[in-house]
mmCIF file of C-alpha atoms and ligand atoms in Angstrom:
data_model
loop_
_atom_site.group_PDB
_atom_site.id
_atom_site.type_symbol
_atom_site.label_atom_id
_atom_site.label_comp_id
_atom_site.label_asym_id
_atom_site.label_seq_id
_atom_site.Cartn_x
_atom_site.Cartn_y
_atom_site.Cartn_z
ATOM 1 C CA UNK A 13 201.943 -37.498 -88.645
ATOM 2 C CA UNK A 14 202.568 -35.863 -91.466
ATOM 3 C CA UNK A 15 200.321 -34.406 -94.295
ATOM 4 C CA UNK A 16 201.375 -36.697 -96.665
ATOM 5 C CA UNK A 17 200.969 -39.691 -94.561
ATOM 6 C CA UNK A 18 197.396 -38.561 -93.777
ATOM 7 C CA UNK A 19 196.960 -38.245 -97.744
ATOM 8 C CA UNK A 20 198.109 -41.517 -98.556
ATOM 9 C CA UNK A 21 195.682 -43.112 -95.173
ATOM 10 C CA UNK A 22 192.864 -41.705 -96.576
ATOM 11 C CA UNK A 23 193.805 -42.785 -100.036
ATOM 12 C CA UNK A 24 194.364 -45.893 -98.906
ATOM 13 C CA UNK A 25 191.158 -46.565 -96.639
ATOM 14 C CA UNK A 26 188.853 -45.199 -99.009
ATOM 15 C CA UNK A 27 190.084 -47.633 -101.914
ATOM 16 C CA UNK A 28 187.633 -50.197 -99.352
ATOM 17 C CA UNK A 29 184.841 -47.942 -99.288
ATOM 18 C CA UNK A 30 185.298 -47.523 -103.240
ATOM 19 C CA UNK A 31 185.428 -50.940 -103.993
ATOM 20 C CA UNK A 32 182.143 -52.553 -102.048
ATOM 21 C CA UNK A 33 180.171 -49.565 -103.097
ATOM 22 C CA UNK A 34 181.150 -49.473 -106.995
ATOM 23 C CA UNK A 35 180.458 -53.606 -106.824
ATOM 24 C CA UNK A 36 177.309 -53.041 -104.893
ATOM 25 C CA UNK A 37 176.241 -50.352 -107.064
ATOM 26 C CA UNK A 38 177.844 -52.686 -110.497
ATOM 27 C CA UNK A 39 175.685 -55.914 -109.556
ATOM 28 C CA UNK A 40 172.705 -54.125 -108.842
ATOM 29 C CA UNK A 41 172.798 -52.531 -112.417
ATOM 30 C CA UNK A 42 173.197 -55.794 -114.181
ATOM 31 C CA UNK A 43 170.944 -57.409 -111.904
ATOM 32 C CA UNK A 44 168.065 -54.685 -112.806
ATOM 33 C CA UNK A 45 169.058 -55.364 -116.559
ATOM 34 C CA UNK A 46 168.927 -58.905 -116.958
ATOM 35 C CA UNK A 47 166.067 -58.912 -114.357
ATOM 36 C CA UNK A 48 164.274 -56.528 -116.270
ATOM 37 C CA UNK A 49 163.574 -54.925 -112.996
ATOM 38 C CA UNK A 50 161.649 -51.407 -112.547
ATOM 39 C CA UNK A 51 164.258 -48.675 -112.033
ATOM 40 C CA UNK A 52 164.040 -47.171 -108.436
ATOM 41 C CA UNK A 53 165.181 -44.407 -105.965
ATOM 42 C CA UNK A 54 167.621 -47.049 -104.260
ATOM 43 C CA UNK A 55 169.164 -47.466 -108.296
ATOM 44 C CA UNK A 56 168.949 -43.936 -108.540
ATOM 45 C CA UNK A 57 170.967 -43.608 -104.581
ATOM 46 C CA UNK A 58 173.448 -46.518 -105.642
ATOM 47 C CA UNK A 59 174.894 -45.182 -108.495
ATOM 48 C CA UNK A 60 175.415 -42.491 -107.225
ATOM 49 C CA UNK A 61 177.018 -43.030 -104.080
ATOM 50 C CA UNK A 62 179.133 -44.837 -106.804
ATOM 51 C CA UNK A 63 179.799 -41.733 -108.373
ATOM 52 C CA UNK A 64 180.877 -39.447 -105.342
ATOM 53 C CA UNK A 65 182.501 -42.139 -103.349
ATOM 54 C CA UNK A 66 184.800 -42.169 -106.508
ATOM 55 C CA UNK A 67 185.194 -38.362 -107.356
ATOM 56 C CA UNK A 68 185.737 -38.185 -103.858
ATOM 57 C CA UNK A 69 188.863 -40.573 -104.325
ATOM 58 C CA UNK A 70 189.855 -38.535 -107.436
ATOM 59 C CA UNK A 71 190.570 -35.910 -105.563
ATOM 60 C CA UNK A 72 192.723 -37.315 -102.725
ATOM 61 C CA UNK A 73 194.746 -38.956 -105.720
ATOM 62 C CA UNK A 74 195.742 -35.957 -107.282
ATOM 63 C CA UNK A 75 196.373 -34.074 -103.569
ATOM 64 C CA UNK A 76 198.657 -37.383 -103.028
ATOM 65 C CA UNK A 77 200.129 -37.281 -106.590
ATOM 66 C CA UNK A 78 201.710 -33.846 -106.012
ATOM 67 C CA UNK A 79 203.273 -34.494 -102.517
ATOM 68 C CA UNK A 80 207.396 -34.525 -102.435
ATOM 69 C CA UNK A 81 208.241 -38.094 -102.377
ATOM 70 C CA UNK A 82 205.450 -38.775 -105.249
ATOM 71 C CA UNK A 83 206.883 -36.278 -107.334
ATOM 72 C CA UNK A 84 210.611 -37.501 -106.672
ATOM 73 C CA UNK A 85 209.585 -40.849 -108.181
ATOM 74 C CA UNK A 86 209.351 -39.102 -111.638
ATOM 75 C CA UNK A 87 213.396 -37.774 -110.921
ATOM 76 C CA UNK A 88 214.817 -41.982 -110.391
ATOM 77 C CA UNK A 89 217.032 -42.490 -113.403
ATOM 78 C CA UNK A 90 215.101 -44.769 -116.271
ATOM 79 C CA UNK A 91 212.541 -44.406 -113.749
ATOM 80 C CA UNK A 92 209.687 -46.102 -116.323
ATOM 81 C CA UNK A 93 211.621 -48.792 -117.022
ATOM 82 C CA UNK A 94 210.714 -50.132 -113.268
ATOM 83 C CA UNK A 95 207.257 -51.413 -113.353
ATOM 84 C CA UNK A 96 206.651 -50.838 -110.069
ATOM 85 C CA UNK A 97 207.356 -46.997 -109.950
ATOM 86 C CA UNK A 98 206.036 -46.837 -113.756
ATOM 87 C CA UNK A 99 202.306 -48.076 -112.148
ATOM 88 C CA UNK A 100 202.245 -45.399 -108.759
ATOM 89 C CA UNK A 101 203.624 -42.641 -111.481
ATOM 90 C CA UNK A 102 201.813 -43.516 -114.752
ATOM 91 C CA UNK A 103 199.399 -46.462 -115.408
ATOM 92 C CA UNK A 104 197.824 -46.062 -112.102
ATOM 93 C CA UNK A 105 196.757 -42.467 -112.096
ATOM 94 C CA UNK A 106 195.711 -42.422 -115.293
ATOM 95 C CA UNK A 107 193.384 -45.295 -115.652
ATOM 96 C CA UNK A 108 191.893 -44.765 -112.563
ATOM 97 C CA UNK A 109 191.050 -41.453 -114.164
ATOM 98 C CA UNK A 110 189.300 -43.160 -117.266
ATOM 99 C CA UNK A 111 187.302 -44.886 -114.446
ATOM 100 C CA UNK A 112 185.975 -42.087 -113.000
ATOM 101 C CA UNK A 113 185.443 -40.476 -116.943
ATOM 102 C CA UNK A 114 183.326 -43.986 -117.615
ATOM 103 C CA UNK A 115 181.125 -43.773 -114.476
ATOM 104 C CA UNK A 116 180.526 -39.926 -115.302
ATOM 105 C CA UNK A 117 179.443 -40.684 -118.967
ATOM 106 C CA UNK A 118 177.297 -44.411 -117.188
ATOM 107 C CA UNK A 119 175.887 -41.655 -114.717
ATOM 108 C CA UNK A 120 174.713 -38.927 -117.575
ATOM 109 C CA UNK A 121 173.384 -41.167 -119.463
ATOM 110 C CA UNK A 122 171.200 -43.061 -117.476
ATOM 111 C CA UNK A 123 169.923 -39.711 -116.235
ATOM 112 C CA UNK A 124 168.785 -39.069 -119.711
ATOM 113 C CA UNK A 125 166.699 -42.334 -120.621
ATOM 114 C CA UNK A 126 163.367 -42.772 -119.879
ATOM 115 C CA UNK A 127 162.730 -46.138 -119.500
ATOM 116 C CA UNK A 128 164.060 -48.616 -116.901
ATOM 117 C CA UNK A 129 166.120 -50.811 -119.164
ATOM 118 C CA UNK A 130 167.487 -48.315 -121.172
ATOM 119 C CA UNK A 131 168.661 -46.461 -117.396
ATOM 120 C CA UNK A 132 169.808 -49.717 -116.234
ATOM 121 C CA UNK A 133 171.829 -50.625 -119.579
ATOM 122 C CA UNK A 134 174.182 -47.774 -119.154
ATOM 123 C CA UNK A 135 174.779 -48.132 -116.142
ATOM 124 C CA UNK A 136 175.688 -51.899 -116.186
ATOM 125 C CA UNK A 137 177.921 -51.271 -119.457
ATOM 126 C CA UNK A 138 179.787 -48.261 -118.152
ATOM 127 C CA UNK A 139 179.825 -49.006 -114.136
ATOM 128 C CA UNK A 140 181.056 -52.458 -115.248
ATOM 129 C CA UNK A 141 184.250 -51.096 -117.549
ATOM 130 C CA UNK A 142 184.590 -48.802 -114.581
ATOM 131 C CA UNK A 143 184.956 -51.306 -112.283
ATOM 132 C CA UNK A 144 187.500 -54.043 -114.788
ATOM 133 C CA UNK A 145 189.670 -50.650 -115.440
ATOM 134 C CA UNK A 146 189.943 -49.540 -111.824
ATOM 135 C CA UNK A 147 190.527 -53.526 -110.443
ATOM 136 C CA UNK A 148 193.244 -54.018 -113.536
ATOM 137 C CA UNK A 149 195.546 -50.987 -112.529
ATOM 138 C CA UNK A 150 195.192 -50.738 -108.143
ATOM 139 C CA UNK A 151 198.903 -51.297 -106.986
ATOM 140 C CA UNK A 152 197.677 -54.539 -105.168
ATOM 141 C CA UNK A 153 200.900 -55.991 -103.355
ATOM 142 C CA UNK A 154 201.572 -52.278 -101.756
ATOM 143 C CA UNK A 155 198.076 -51.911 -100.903
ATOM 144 C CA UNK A 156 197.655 -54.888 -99.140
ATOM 145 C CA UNK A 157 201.239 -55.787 -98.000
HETATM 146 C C1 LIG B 9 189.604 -43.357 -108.399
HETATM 147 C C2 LIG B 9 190.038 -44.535 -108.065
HETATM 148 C C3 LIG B 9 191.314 -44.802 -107.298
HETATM 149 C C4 LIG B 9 191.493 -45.856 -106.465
HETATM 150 C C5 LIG B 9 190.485 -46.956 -106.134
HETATM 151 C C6 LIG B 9 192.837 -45.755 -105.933
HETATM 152 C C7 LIG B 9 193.410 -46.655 -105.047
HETATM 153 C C8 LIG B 9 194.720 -46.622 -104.599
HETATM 154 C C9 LIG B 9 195.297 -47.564 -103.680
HETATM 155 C C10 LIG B 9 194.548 -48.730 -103.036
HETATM 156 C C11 LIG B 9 196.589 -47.214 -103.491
HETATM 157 C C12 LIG B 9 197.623 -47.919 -102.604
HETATM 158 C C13 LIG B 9 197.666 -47.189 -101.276
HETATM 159 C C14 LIG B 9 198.628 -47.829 -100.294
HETATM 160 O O1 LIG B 9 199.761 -48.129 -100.660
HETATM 161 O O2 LIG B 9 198.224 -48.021 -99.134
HETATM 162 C C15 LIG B 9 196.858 -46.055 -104.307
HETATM 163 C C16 LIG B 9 198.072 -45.408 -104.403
HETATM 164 C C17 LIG B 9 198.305 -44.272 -105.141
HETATM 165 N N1 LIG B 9 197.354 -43.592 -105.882
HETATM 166 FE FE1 LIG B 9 195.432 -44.104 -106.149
HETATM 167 N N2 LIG B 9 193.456 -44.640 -106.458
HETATM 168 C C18 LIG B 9 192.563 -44.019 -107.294
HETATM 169 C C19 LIG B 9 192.798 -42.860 -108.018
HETATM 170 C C20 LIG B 9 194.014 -42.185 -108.085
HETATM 171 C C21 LIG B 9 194.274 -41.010 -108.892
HETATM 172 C C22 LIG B 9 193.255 -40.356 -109.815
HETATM 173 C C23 LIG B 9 195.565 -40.654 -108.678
HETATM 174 C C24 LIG B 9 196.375 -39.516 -109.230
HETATM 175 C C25 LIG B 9 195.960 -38.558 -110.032
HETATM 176 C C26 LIG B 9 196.124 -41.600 -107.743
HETATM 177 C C27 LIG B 9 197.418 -41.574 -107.285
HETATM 178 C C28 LIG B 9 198.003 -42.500 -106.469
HETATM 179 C C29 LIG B 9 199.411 -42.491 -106.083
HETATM 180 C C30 LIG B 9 200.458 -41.467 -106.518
HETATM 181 C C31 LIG B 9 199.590 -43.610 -105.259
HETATM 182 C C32 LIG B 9 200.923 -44.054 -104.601
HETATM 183 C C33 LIG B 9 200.984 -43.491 -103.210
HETATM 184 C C34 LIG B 9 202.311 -43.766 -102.521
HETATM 185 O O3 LIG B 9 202.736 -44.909 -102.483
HETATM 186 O O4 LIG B 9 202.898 -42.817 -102.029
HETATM 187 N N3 LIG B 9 195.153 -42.513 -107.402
HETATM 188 N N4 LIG B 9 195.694 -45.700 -104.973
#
């Protein structure tokens, strides 16, 4: 197997990982917020586990952006007229990075409130954007085909 296709495995599998610990740690905010809960060292875990499960994906993204056949996809004539490639080569990468930028800025700033609401508010506002931006822009039908 080559290095590539291990890349684009571990890409791939960790999207799962990604997605029922950013939800886990996304519902948990909101429910602390609207349930005006006391902020805890399992909040403090979950978000983030949130955070590093995510930078963690960041990484193998860019590793799998700059492999050959990724970087041949920019060389296709008209090659952002095709939706498809325009998402793996444009939309994709780079709202998955504003994801990870939101959850950095929810993270920091949770860290720097005092009070439980105040910690739980950012992170339900900026885990939740997070989450919308990174659900909007996964290429879906290759992922799961
Ligand atoms: C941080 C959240 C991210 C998530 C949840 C995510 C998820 C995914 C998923 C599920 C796929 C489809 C894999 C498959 O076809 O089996 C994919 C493909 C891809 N991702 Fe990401 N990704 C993220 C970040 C990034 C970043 C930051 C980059 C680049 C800088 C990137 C570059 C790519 C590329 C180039 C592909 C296409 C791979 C190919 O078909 O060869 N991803 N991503």
């Amino acid at each position: 197997m080559s290095i590539e296709t291990i890349v684009l495995k571990a890409h791939s599998g960790w999207a799962y990982l990604l997605l029922i610990v950013l939800t886990i740690a996304t519902i948990n905010s909101l429910i602390g917020y609207f349930g005006k809960k006391e902020f805890g060292n399992k909040d403090f875990s979950l978000a983030l586990v949130g955070l590093i499960v995510t930078h963690i994906q960041l990484l193998l993204g860019i590793a799998l952006y700059v492999t050959p056949s990724n970087l041949a996809r920019w060389d296709v004539e008209g090659a952002m007229g095709i939706p498809a490639v325009r998402l793996l080569i444009l939309e994709h990468p780079l709202m998955m990075i504003i994801a990870v930028a939101l959850l950095t800025i929810g993270y920091s700033k949770h860290k720097k409130k005092r009070v439980s609401q105040g910690k739980f508010k950012m992170l339900a506002i900026f885990y939740s954007l997070a989450l919308i931006v990174v659900l909007s822009r996964l290429p879906w039908t290759q992922w799961l085909a």
